[in-house]
Coordinates of C-alpha atoms in Angstrom, one line a residue:
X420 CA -73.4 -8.7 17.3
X421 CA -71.4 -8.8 13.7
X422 CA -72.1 -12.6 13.6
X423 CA -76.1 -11.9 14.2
X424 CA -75.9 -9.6 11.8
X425 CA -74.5 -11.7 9.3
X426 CA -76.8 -14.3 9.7
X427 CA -80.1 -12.0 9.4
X428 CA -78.7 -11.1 6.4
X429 CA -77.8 -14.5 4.9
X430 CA -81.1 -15.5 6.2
X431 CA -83.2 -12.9 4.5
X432 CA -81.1 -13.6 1.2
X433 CA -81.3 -17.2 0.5
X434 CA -82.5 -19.1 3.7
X435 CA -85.6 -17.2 4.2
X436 CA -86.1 -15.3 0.9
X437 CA -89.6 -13.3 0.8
X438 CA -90.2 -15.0 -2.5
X439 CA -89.5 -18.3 -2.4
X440 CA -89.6 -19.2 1.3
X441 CA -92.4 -17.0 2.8
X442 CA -94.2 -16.9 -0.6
X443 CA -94.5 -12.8 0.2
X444 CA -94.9 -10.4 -2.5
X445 CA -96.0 -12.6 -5.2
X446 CA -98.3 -10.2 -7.0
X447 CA -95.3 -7.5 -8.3
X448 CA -93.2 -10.5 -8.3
X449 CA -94.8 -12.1 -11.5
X450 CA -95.7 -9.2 -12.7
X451 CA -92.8 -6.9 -13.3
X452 CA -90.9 -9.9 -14.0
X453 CA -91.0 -10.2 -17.6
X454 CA -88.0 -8.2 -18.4
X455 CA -84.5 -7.5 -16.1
X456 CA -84.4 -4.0 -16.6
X457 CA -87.9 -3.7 -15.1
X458 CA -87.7 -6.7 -12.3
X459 CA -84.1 -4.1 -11.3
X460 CA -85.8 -1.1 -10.7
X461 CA -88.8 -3.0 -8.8
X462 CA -86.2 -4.6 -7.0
X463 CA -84.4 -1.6 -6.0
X464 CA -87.4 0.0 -5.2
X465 CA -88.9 -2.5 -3.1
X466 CA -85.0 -2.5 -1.1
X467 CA -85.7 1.1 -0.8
X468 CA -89.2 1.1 0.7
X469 CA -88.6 -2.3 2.9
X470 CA -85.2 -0.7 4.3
X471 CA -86.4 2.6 5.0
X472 CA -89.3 0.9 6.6
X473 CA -88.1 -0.8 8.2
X474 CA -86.3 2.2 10.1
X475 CA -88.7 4.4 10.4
X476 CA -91.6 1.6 12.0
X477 CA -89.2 0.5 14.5
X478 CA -88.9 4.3 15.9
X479 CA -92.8 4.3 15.7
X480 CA -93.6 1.1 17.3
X481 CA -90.5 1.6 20.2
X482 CA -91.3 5.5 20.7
X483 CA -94.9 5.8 20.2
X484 CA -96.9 2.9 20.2
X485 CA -95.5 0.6 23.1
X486 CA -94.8 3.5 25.7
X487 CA -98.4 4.2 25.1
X488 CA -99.7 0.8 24.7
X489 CA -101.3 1.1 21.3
X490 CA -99.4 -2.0 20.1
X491 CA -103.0 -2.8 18.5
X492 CA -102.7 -0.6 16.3
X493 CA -99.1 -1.7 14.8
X494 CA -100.3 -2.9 11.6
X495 CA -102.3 0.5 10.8
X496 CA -99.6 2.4 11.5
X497 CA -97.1 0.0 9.3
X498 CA -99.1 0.9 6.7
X499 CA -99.4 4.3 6.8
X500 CA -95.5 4.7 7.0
X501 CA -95.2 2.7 4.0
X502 CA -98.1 3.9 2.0
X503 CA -96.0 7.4 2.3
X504 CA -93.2 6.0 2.0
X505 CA -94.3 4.3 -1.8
X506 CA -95.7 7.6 -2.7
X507 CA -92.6 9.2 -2.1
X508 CA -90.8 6.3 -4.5
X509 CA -93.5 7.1 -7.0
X510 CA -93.2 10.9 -7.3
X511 CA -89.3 10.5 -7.5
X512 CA -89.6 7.7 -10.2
X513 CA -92.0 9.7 -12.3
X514 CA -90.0 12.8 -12.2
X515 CA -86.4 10.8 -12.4
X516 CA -87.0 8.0 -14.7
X517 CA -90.4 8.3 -16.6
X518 CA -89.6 5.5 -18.6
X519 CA -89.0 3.4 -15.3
X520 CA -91.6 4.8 -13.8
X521 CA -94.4 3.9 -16.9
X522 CA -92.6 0.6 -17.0
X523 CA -93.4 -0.6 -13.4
X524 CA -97.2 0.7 -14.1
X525 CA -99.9 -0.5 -12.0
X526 CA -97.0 -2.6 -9.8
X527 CA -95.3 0.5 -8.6
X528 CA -98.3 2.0 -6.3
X529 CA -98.6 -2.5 -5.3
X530 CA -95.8 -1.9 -3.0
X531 CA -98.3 -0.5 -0.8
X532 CA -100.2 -3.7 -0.6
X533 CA -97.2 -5.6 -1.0
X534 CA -96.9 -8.4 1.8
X535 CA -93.1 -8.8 1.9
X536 CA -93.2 -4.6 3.0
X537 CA -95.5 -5.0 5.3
X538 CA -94.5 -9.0 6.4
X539 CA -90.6 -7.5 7.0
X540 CA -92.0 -4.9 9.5
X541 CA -94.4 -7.1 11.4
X542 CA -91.6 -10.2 11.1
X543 CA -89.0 -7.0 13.0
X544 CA -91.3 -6.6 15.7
X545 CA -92.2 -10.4 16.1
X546 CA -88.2 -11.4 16.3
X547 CA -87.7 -8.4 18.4
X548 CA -84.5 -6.9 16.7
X549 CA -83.3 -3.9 17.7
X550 CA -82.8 -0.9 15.5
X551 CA -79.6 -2.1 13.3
X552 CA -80.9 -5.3 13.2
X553 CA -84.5 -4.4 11.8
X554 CA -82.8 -1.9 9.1
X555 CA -80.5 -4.9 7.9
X556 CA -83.4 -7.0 8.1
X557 CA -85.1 -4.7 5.5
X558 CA -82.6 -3.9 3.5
X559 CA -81.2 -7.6 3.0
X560 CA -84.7 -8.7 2.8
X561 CA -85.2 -6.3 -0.1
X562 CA -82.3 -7.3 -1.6
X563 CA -83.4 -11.4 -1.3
X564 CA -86.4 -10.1 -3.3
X565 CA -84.6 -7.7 -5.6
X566 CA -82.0 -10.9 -6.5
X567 CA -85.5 -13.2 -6.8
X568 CA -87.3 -11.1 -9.0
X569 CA -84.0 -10.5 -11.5
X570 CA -82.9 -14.6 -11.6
X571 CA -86.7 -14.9 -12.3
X572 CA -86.7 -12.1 -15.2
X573 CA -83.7 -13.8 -16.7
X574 CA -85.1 -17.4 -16.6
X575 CA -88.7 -16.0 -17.7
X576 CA -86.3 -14.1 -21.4
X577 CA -84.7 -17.2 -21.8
X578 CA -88.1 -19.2 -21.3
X579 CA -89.8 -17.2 -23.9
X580 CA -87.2 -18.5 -26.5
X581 CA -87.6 -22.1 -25.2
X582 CA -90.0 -24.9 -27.0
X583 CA -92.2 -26.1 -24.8
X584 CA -96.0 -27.6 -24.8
X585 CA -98.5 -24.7 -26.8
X586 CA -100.7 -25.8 -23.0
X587 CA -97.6 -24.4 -20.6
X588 CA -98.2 -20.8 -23.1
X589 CA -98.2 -17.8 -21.1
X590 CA -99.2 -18.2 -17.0
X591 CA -98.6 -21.8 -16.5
X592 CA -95.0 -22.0 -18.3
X593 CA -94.1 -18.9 -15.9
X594 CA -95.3 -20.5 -12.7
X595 CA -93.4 -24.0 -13.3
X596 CA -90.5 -21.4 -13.9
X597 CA -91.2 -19.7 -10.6
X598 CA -91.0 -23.6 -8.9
X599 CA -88.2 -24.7 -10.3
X600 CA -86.3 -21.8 -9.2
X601 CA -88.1 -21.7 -5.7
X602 CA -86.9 -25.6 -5.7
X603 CA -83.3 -24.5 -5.9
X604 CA -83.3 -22.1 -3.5
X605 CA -85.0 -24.9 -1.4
X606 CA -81.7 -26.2 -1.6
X607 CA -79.9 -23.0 1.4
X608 CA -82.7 -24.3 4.3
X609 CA -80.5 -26.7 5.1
X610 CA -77.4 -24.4 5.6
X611 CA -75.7 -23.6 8.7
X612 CA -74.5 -20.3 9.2
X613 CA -72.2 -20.4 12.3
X614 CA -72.4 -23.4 14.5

């Protein structure tokens, strides 16, 4: 059990990171990644929603929907939970940290439609893990994109102070940035966890 455990974890951090190996939750991704202090909060955010989530789908989809054989309707009811759950992180963050809150912006209420949320739930169900293992599966997962999202935000500050062609300006010097460092993670698929 411990050693499963351990590997869902490793494996949602750096084998199968959202980001850079599933290509999930691209949108708040380069978008809230221009500074660290805001790629932190998205990225604690996003551990928040995908972990609690994670949780509370499992008891959904175990409780209610397979004993009455609505699995159809899985994905509506994924995002339901974490539409609610988002707009719970959204009135928190506004009364909490305004300045966090007007930061994230337009990206903050994108967690609903974030894939990685919803791909973590669906991906629980799919590998059928049982209740610990789908909550670590969010959490770590949230974490993978939270420690994505911050290595990006440092890269992109240290980018902007960089000399490179005026045709990479803007977009295109941020996505060669985004493949480089999805290249180096590229490097963990090959790792073995436990033999």
């Amino acid at each position: 059990m411990l050693t499963n455990i351990i590997s869902i974890s490793l494996g949602a951090i750096l084998i199968n990171n959202f980001i850079f190996s599933q290509f999930l939750g691209c949108c708040p991704f380069l978008g809230c990644s221009s500074k660290v202090d805001t790629a932190t909060g998205m990225g604690l955010a996003v551990v928040f929603v995908m972990g609690l989530a994670s949780a509370i789908c499992w008891v959904i989809d175990q409780f209610i929907l397979v004993p009455l054989g609505l699995e159809f309707l899985q994905t509506l009811a994924f995002i339901l939970v974490i539409a609610s759950l988002v707009q719970f992180v959204e009135m928190f963050l506004k009364k909490s940290v305004p300045s966090l809150y007007s930061a994230l912006g337009i990206y903050l209420p994108l967690i609903t439609t974030n894939c990685a949320v919803l791909g973590v739930v669906l991906l629980n169900v799919q590998n059928d893990y049982n209740f610990i293992e789908s909550v670590v599966y969010g959490v770590t997962g949230g974490l993978g994109f939270m420690l994505a999202i911050v290595l990006f935000a440092s890269v992109r500050e240290r980018v902007q102070f960089s000399e490179y062609p005026e045709c990479f300006e803007g977009f295109p010097i941020c996505l060669v940035s985004a493949g480089l460092v999805a290249l180096a993670f590229m490097g963990f698929s090959g790792m073995q966890i436990f033999a």
